[in-house]
PDB file of C-alpha atoms in Angstrom:
ATOM      1  CA  UNK A   1      13.641 -14.870  30.115  1.00 85.00           C
ATOM      2  CA  UNK A   2      13.874 -18.054  28.874  1.00 83.00           C
ATOM      3  CA  UNK A   3      14.742 -17.423  24.242  1.00 93.00           C
ATOM      4  CA  UNK A   4      16.662 -18.369  21.656  1.00 96.00           C
ATOM      5  CA  UNK A   5      17.691 -15.340  20.713  1.00 96.00           C
ATOM      6  CA  UNK A   6      19.031 -15.171  16.744  1.00 96.00           C
ATOM      7  CA  UNK A   7      21.221 -12.458  14.960  1.00 97.00           C
ATOM      8  CA  UNK A   8      20.221 -10.172  12.769  1.00 97.00           C
ATOM      9  CA  UNK A   9      16.674 -10.596  12.764  1.00 96.00           C
ATOM     10  CA  UNK A  10      17.268  -9.789   8.842  1.00 96.00           C
ATOM     11  CA  UNK A  11      20.915  -9.469   6.515  1.00 96.00           C
ATOM     12  CA  UNK A  12      21.045  -9.381   3.090  1.00 96.00           C
ATOM     13  CA  UNK A  13      24.185 -10.204   1.605  1.00 95.00           C
ATOM     14  CA  UNK A  14      25.693 -11.326  -1.597  1.00 96.00           C
ATOM     15  CA  UNK A  15      26.594 -14.535  -3.816  1.00 96.00           C
ATOM     16  CA  UNK A  16      29.479 -16.388  -2.243  1.00 95.00           C
ATOM     17  CA  UNK A  17      30.139 -14.044   0.866  1.00 96.00           C
ATOM     18  CA  UNK A  18      30.811 -15.744   4.420  1.00 96.00           C
ATOM     19  CA  UNK A  19      27.899 -15.491   6.633  1.00 97.00           C
ATOM     20  CA  UNK A  20      26.720 -16.469  10.115  1.00 97.00           C
ATOM     21  CA  UNK A  21      23.362 -17.066  11.540  1.00 98.00           C
ATOM     22  CA  UNK A  22      23.288 -16.771  16.092  1.00 98.00           C
ATOM     23  CA  UNK A  23      21.451 -18.732  17.496  1.00 98.00           C
ATOM     24  CA  UNK A  24      21.219 -18.864  21.837  1.00 98.00           C
ATOM     25  CA  UNK A  25      19.585 -20.105  24.954  1.00 97.00           C
ATOM     26  CA  UNK A  26      20.174 -19.543  28.326  1.00 95.00           C
ATOM     27  CA  UNK A  27      17.133 -22.437  29.112  1.00 92.00           C
ATOM     28  CA  UNK A  28      20.166 -24.496  28.960  1.00 93.00           C
ATOM     29  CA  UNK A  29      19.117 -26.936  26.878  1.00 92.00           C
ATOM     30  CA  UNK A  30      20.683 -30.239  25.537  1.00 91.00           C
ATOM     31  CA  UNK A  31      18.533 -30.393  22.336  1.00 92.00           C
ATOM     32  CA  UNK A  32      19.461 -27.633  19.290  1.00 94.00           C
ATOM     33  CA  UNK A  33      17.909 -27.256  15.851  1.00 95.00           C
ATOM     34  CA  UNK A  34      17.980 -25.438  13.081  1.00 97.00           C
ATOM     35  CA  UNK A  35      15.668 -24.842  10.301  1.00 97.00           C
ATOM     36  CA  UNK A  36      14.662 -23.140   6.222  1.00 97.00           C
ATOM     37  CA  UNK A  37      11.184 -21.210   5.944  1.00 97.00           C
ATOM     38  CA  UNK A  38       9.673 -21.614   2.379  1.00 96.00           C
ATOM     39  CA  UNK A  39       6.553 -20.809   0.664  1.00 92.00           C
ATOM     40  CA  UNK A  40       4.672 -23.415   0.058  1.00 91.00           C
ATOM     41  CA  UNK A  41       7.406 -25.967   1.051  1.00 93.00           C
ATOM     42  CA  UNK A  42       7.228 -25.070   5.417  1.00 93.00           C
ATOM     43  CA  UNK A  43       9.714 -25.807   7.945  1.00 95.00           C
ATOM     44  CA  UNK A  44      12.610 -27.822   6.807  1.00 95.00           C
ATOM     45  CA  UNK A  45      15.003 -28.804   9.080  1.00 94.00           C
ATOM     46  CA  UNK A  46      18.742 -28.184   8.201  1.00 96.00           C
ATOM     47  CA  UNK A  47      21.060 -29.766  11.839  1.00 96.00           C
ATOM     48  CA  UNK A  48      20.189 -30.169  14.192  1.00 93.00           C
ATOM     49  CA  UNK A  49      22.749 -30.637  18.280  1.00 93.00           C
ATOM     50  CA  UNK A  50      21.822 -33.249  21.119  1.00 89.00           C
ATOM     51  CA  UNK A  51      24.441 -32.368  22.627  1.00 90.00           C
ATOM     52  CA  UNK A  52      28.099 -30.312  22.158  1.00 93.00           C
ATOM     53  CA  UNK A  53      29.910 -31.759  19.818  1.00 92.00           C
ATOM     54  CA  UNK A  54      26.893 -33.959  18.408  1.00 91.00           C
ATOM     55  CA  UNK A  55      25.472 -32.466  16.033  1.00 94.00           C
ATOM     56  CA  UNK A  56      23.855 -34.444  12.509  1.00 92.00           C
ATOM     57  CA  UNK A  57      22.209 -33.764   8.918  1.00 93.00           C
ATOM     58  CA  UNK A  58      18.733 -32.689   8.893  1.00 92.00           C
ATOM     59  CA  UNK A  59      16.865 -32.523   5.335  1.00 91.00           C
ATOM     60  CA  UNK A  60      18.096 -29.627   3.745  1.00 95.00           C
ATOM     61  CA  UNK A  61      21.581 -30.038   4.665  1.00 97.00           C
ATOM     62  CA  UNK A  62      23.680 -28.613   2.194  1.00 97.00           C
ATOM     63  CA  UNK A  63      25.673 -25.255   1.776  1.00 97.00           C
ATOM     64  CA  UNK A  64      25.168 -24.744   4.923  1.00 98.00           C
ATOM     65  CA  UNK A  65      28.033 -25.669   8.650  1.00 97.00           C
ATOM     66  CA  UNK A  66      27.219 -25.952  11.782  1.00 97.00           C
ATOM     67  CA  UNK A  67      28.688 -26.469  15.216  1.00 95.00           C
ATOM     68  CA  UNK A  68      27.588 -27.158  18.729  1.00 97.00           C
ATOM     69  CA  UNK A  69      30.918 -26.522  20.786  1.00 96.00           C
ATOM     70  CA  UNK A  70      28.859 -24.725  24.024  1.00 96.00           C
ATOM     71  CA  UNK A  71      25.535 -25.914  25.286  1.00 96.00           C
ATOM     72  CA  UNK A  72      24.077 -22.063  24.154  1.00 97.00           C
ATOM     73  CA  UNK A  73      25.458 -21.276  21.108  1.00 98.00           C
ATOM     74  CA  UNK A  74      24.417 -23.245  17.842  1.00 98.00           C
ATOM     75  CA  UNK A  75      25.788 -20.507  14.816  1.00 98.00           C
ATOM     76  CA  UNK A  76      24.410 -22.048  11.203  1.00 98.00           C
ATOM     77  CA  UNK A  77      27.509 -20.868   8.443  1.00 98.00           C
ATOM     78  CA  UNK A  78      26.732 -20.554   5.216  1.00 97.00           C
ATOM     79  CA  UNK A  79      30.345 -19.913   3.045  1.00 95.00           C
ATOM     80  CA  UNK A  80      29.332 -20.159   0.099  1.00 96.00           C
ATOM     81  CA  UNK A  81      25.491 -18.297  -0.084  1.00 97.00           C
ATOM     82  CA  UNK A  82      24.050 -18.231  -3.362  1.00 97.00           C
ATOM     83  CA  UNK A  83      20.732 -17.248  -3.850  1.00 97.00           C
ATOM     84  CA  UNK A  84      18.339 -20.497  -3.752  1.00 96.00           C
ATOM     85  CA  UNK A  85      19.674 -20.068   0.060  1.00 98.00           C
ATOM     86  CA  UNK A  86      17.432 -17.100   0.191  1.00 98.00           C
ATOM     87  CA  UNK A  87      14.526 -17.910   2.473  1.00 98.00           C
ATOM     88  CA  UNK A  88      13.964 -17.053   6.052  1.00 97.00           C
ATOM     89  CA  UNK A  89      16.035 -19.108   9.278  1.00 98.00           C
ATOM     90  CA  UNK A  90      15.479 -20.480  12.693  1.00 97.00           C
ATOM     91  CA  UNK A  91      16.965 -21.473  14.841  1.00 97.00           C
ATOM     92  CA  UNK A  92      14.921 -23.843  18.065  1.00 95.00           C
ATOM     93  CA  UNK A  93      16.349 -25.400  21.173  1.00 94.00           C
ATOM     94  CA  UNK A  94      14.370 -28.028  23.428  1.00 88.00           C
ATOM     95  CA  UNK A  95      15.269 -30.412  25.730  1.00 80.00           C
ATOM     96  CA  UNK A  96      15.861 -34.091  25.304  1.00 72.00           C
ATOM     97  CA  UNK A  97      12.163 -35.280  26.609  1.00 67.00           C
ATOM     98  CA  UNK A  98      10.750 -37.366  24.823  1.00 58.00           C
ATOM     99  CA  UNK A  99       8.161 -34.634  24.321  1.00 68.00           C
ATOM    100  CA  UNK A 100      10.006 -31.382  25.898  1.00 67.00           C
ATOM    101  CA  UNK A 101       8.165 -27.979  24.293  1.00 79.00           C
ATOM    102  CA  UNK A 102      10.197 -26.706  21.227  1.00 88.00           C
ATOM    103  CA  UNK A 103      11.357 -23.296  21.304  1.00 91.00           C
ATOM    104  CA  UNK A 104      12.427 -20.592  18.514  1.00 94.00           C
ATOM    105  CA  UNK A 105      13.862 -17.707  18.042  1.00 96.00           C
ATOM    106  CA  UNK A 106      12.200 -14.888  15.809  1.00 95.00           C
ATOM    107  CA  UNK A 107      13.702 -16.143  13.069  1.00 96.00           C
ATOM    108  CA  UNK A 108      16.478 -14.718   9.979  1.00 97.00           C
ATOM    109  CA  UNK A 109      15.425 -13.355   6.752  1.00 97.00           C
ATOM    110  CA  UNK A 110      18.299 -13.782   5.228  1.00 97.00           C
ATOM    111  CA  UNK A 111      18.110 -13.057   1.059  1.00 97.00           C
ATOM    112  CA  UNK A 112      21.269 -13.426  -1.054  1.00 97.00           C
ATOM    113  CA  UNK A 113      21.698 -11.415  -4.376  1.00 95.00           C
TER     114      UNK A 113
ATOM    115  CA  UNK B   1      12.045 -40.282   5.783  1.00 65.00           C
ATOM    116  CA  UNK B   2       8.383 -39.257   7.444  1.00 77.00           C
ATOM    117  CA  UNK B   3       6.323 -36.995   5.196  1.00 90.00           C
ATOM    118  CA  UNK B   4       3.310 -34.687   6.747  1.00 96.00           C
ATOM    119  CA  UNK B   5       0.633 -32.936   4.519  1.00 97.00           C
ATOM    120  CA  UNK B   6      -1.791 -30.113   4.350  1.00 97.00           C
ATOM    121  CA  UNK B   7      -4.226 -31.036   2.181  1.00 96.00           C
ATOM    122  CA  UNK B   8      -5.547 -27.330   3.019  1.00 96.00           C
ATOM    123  CA  UNK B   9      -3.304 -24.613   1.014  1.00 96.00           C
ATOM    124  CA  UNK B  10      -5.905 -21.361   3.110  1.00 97.00           C
ATOM    125  CA  UNK B  11      -8.960 -22.538   4.784  1.00 97.00           C
ATOM    126  CA  UNK B  12     -11.434 -18.984   5.957  1.00 97.00           C
ATOM    127  CA  UNK B  13     -13.812 -18.378   8.556  1.00 97.00           C
ATOM    128  CA  UNK B  14     -16.422 -16.707   9.805  1.00 98.00           C
ATOM    129  CA  UNK B  15     -15.763 -15.428  13.392  1.00 97.00           C
ATOM    130  CA  UNK B  16     -17.172 -17.015  16.542  1.00 97.00           C
ATOM    131  CA  UNK B  17     -17.767 -20.653  13.763  1.00 97.00           C
ATOM    132  CA  UNK B  18     -15.617 -23.725  13.698  1.00 98.00           C
ATOM    133  CA  UNK B  19     -12.492 -24.984  12.085  1.00 98.00           C
ATOM    134  CA  UNK B  20     -10.989 -27.761  11.082  1.00 98.00           C
ATOM    135  CA  UNK B  21      -7.968 -28.047   9.369  1.00 98.00           C
ATOM    136  CA  UNK B  22      -6.004 -30.961   7.737  1.00 98.00           C
ATOM    137  CA  UNK B  23      -3.416 -33.046   8.598  1.00 98.00           C
ATOM    138  CA  UNK B  24      -1.976 -36.609   8.066  1.00 98.00           C
ATOM    139  CA  UNK B  25       1.465 -38.440   7.768  1.00 96.00           C
ATOM    140  CA  UNK B  26       3.010 -41.391   7.135  1.00 94.00           C
ATOM    141  CA  UNK B  27       5.224 -43.099   9.340  1.00 90.00           C
ATOM    142  CA  UNK B  28       5.780 -47.077  10.021  1.00 88.00           C
ATOM    143  CA  UNK B  29       7.080 -45.939  13.945  1.00 87.00           C
ATOM    144  CA  UNK B  30       4.549 -46.931  16.580  1.00 86.00           C
ATOM    145  CA  UNK B  31       5.663 -44.285  18.640  1.00 87.00           C
ATOM    146  CA  UNK B  32       6.233 -40.559  18.386  1.00 90.00           C
ATOM    147  CA  UNK B  33       4.410 -36.893  18.957  1.00 91.00           C
ATOM    148  CA  UNK B  34       2.142 -35.046  16.532  1.00 94.00           C
ATOM    149  CA  UNK B  35       1.879 -30.712  16.888  1.00 95.00           C
ATOM    150  CA  UNK B  36      -0.215 -27.990  15.769  1.00 97.00           C
ATOM    151  CA  UNK B  37       2.255 -24.987  15.612  1.00 96.00           C
ATOM    152  CA  UNK B  38       0.725 -21.016  14.933  1.00 97.00           C
ATOM    153  CA  UNK B  39       2.715 -18.638  12.900  1.00 97.00           C
ATOM    154  CA  UNK B  40       1.033 -15.179  12.951  1.00 96.00           C
ATOM    155  CA  UNK B  41       2.248 -12.636  10.749  1.00 93.00           C
ATOM    156  CA  UNK B  42       4.665 -11.503  13.323  1.00 93.00           C
ATOM    157  CA  UNK B  43       7.028 -14.620  12.344  1.00 93.00           C
ATOM    158  CA  UNK B  44       6.743 -15.954  15.780  1.00 93.00           C
ATOM    159  CA  UNK B  45       6.984 -19.023  16.205  1.00 94.00           C
ATOM    160  CA  UNK B  46       3.833 -20.688  18.700  1.00 93.00           C
ATOM    161  CA  UNK B  47       2.747 -24.415  19.410  1.00 93.00           C
ATOM    162  CA  UNK B  48      -1.090 -25.023  19.872  1.00 96.00           C
ATOM    163  CA  UNK B  49      -1.199 -28.244  21.004  1.00 95.00           C
ATOM    164  CA  UNK B  50       0.610 -31.989  21.175  1.00 93.00           C
ATOM    165  CA  UNK B  51      -0.770 -35.167  21.242  1.00 94.00           C
ATOM    166  CA  UNK B  52       1.474 -38.522  22.471  1.00 91.00           C
ATOM    167  CA  UNK B  53       0.622 -41.225  20.033  1.00 91.00           C
ATOM    168  CA  UNK B  54       0.663 -44.292  23.093  1.00 89.00           C
ATOM    169  CA  UNK B  55      -2.444 -41.857  24.002  1.00 89.00           C
ATOM    170  CA  UNK B  56      -5.853 -43.070  22.587  1.00 86.00           C
ATOM    171  CA  UNK B  57      -7.312 -39.393  23.708  1.00 92.00           C
ATOM    172  CA  UNK B  58      -7.846 -36.326  22.140  1.00 95.00           C
ATOM    173  CA  UNK B  59      -5.442 -33.117  23.435  1.00 93.00           C
ATOM    174  CA  UNK B  60      -8.091 -29.625  23.939  1.00 94.00           C
ATOM    175  CA  UNK B  61      -6.477 -26.756  24.836  1.00 93.00           C
ATOM    176  CA  UNK B  62      -9.427 -23.716  25.496  1.00 95.00           C
ATOM    177  CA  UNK B  63     -10.292 -23.577  22.178  1.00 97.00           C
ATOM    178  CA  UNK B  64      -8.319 -25.796  20.618  1.00 97.00           C
ATOM    179  CA  UNK B  65      -8.559 -29.199  19.955  1.00 97.00           C
ATOM    180  CA  UNK B  66      -7.706 -33.239  18.270  1.00 97.00           C
ATOM    181  CA  UNK B  67      -8.441 -35.228  16.089  1.00 97.00           C
ATOM    182  CA  UNK B  68      -6.179 -37.783  16.398  1.00 97.00           C
ATOM    183  CA  UNK B  69      -6.789 -40.855  14.557  1.00 96.00           C
ATOM    184  CA  UNK B  70      -3.986 -43.190  14.178  1.00 94.00           C
ATOM    185  CA  UNK B  71      -4.647 -45.969  11.322  1.00 94.00           C
ATOM    186  CA  UNK B  72      -5.843 -43.292   9.579  1.00 95.00           C
ATOM    187  CA  UNK B  73      -2.902 -41.884  10.426  1.00 96.00           C
ATOM    188  CA  UNK B  74      -4.804 -38.090  10.841  1.00 97.00           C
ATOM    189  CA  UNK B  75      -4.450 -35.492  12.920  1.00 97.00           C
ATOM    190  CA  UNK B  76      -6.824 -32.837  12.224  1.00 98.00           C
ATOM    191  CA  UNK B  77      -6.595 -29.631  14.298  1.00 98.00           C
ATOM    192  CA  UNK B  78     -10.471 -27.792  14.667  1.00 98.00           C
ATOM    193  CA  UNK B  79     -10.605 -24.660  16.700  1.00 98.00           C
ATOM    194  CA  UNK B  80     -14.152 -23.096  18.009  1.00 98.00           C
ATOM    195  CA  UNK B  81     -15.242 -19.670  18.652  1.00 97.00           C
ATOM    196  CA  UNK B  82     -12.542 -18.039  15.559  1.00 97.00           C
ATOM    197  CA  UNK B  83     -11.393 -15.333  16.389  1.00 97.00           C
ATOM    198  CA  UNK B  84      -9.584 -12.672  14.423  1.00 97.00           C
ATOM    199  CA  UNK B  85      -6.855 -13.440  16.700  1.00 96.00           C
ATOM    200  CA  UNK B  86      -6.439 -16.845  15.245  1.00 97.00           C
ATOM    201  CA  UNK B  87      -5.449 -15.480  11.638  1.00 97.00           C
ATOM    202  CA  UNK B  88      -2.457 -17.001  10.828  1.00 98.00           C
ATOM    203  CA  UNK B  89      -0.386 -19.582   9.644  1.00 97.00           C
ATOM    204  CA  UNK B  90      -0.797 -23.244  10.974  1.00 98.00           C
ATOM    205  CA  UNK B  91       1.848 -25.810  10.796  1.00 97.00           C
ATOM    206  CA  UNK B  92       1.590 -30.077  11.311  1.00 97.00           C
ATOM    207  CA  UNK B  93       4.874 -31.458  12.812  1.00 95.00           C
ATOM    208  CA  UNK B  94       5.484 -34.736  13.125  1.00 93.00           C
ATOM    209  CA  UNK B  95       8.347 -35.943  15.647  1.00 89.00           C
ATOM    210  CA  UNK B  96       9.453 -39.445  16.591  1.00 84.00           C
ATOM    211  CA  UNK B  97      10.084 -41.103  19.564  1.00 75.00           C
ATOM    212  CA  UNK B  98      13.865 -43.270  18.466  1.00 71.00           C
ATOM    213  CA  UNK B  99      15.872 -44.254  16.592  1.00 66.00           C
ATOM    214  CA  UNK B 100      16.808 -41.682  13.598  1.00 62.00           C
ATOM    215  CA  UNK B 101      13.706 -39.840  13.812  1.00 64.00           C
ATOM    216  CA  UNK B 102      14.786 -39.167  17.544  1.00 70.00           C
ATOM    217  CA  UNK B 103      15.966 -36.131  16.594  1.00 74.00           C
ATOM    218  CA  UNK B 104      14.156 -35.018  13.543  1.00 82.00           C
ATOM    219  CA  UNK B 105      10.621 -32.690  13.105  1.00 87.00           C
ATOM    220  CA  UNK B 106       8.898 -32.870  10.125  1.00 92.00           C
ATOM    221  CA  UNK B 107       6.108 -30.210   9.349  1.00 94.00           C
ATOM    222  CA  UNK B 108       3.082 -29.441   6.728  1.00 96.00           C
ATOM    223  CA  UNK B 109       3.836 -27.238   4.108  1.00 96.00           C
ATOM    224  CA  UNK B 110       0.789 -25.246   6.262  1.00 97.00           C
ATOM    225  CA  UNK B 111      -2.374 -24.355   5.800  1.00 98.00           C
ATOM    226  CA  UNK B 112      -3.535 -19.613   6.041  1.00 97.00           C
ATOM    227  CA  UNK B 113      -6.084 -19.856   8.053  1.00 98.00           C
ATOM    228  CA  UNK B 114      -8.007 -16.116   7.409  1.00 98.00           C
ATOM    229  CA  UNK B 115     -10.669 -15.295  10.564  1.00 97.00           C
ATOM    230  CA  UNK B 116     -13.860 -12.599   8.759  1.00 96.00           C
ATOM    231  CA  UNK B 117     -15.446 -10.224  11.951  1.00 95.00           C
TER     232      UNK B 117
END
């Protein structure tokens, strides 16, 4: 089954404790991206990757890191999480075709205390 | 940066009736794509419909259709014969077709749709 898998689905952590949210897709998609969703703000793009070893900043990259060493994986790293990073996070992927359908993961609800 | 505006934070509709959700966007590009996504309580993001800017014909998908007005930069979603399962948050989104916006997807803030039985 074609899918984007995010883990964990829920995470509670404390300020400053490094964490990684994993994202993996099995569709051989070139493009992958991370978004955060906050009430009243919609989804905002954090980082995206057009292919392996190619990453670019979105609208809200501060406090986040990503890497794309393999085509299927695109982890999101919070080196020193802060309470303002409490949010719902989505990973997504698609082909680089002009109107390639975006496949979303199931989301990760992160709470930073 | 491109901006996408959904001016209706909340909307409601009676079952079997028709409702229209509004979306406007700001861009200087001539080629781009527009989308409507649905997010039910399960949080899953579901693509409802998409429109290529170069196409004058409005996209339709069963009970869902759009009114795309390129000059006005407007992209509204019409849901006909509303069903209880249509209740969700709806997001309008914009994707550029070249240059610095090629990899970007810009979302509006969402419209929460309630469907009354």
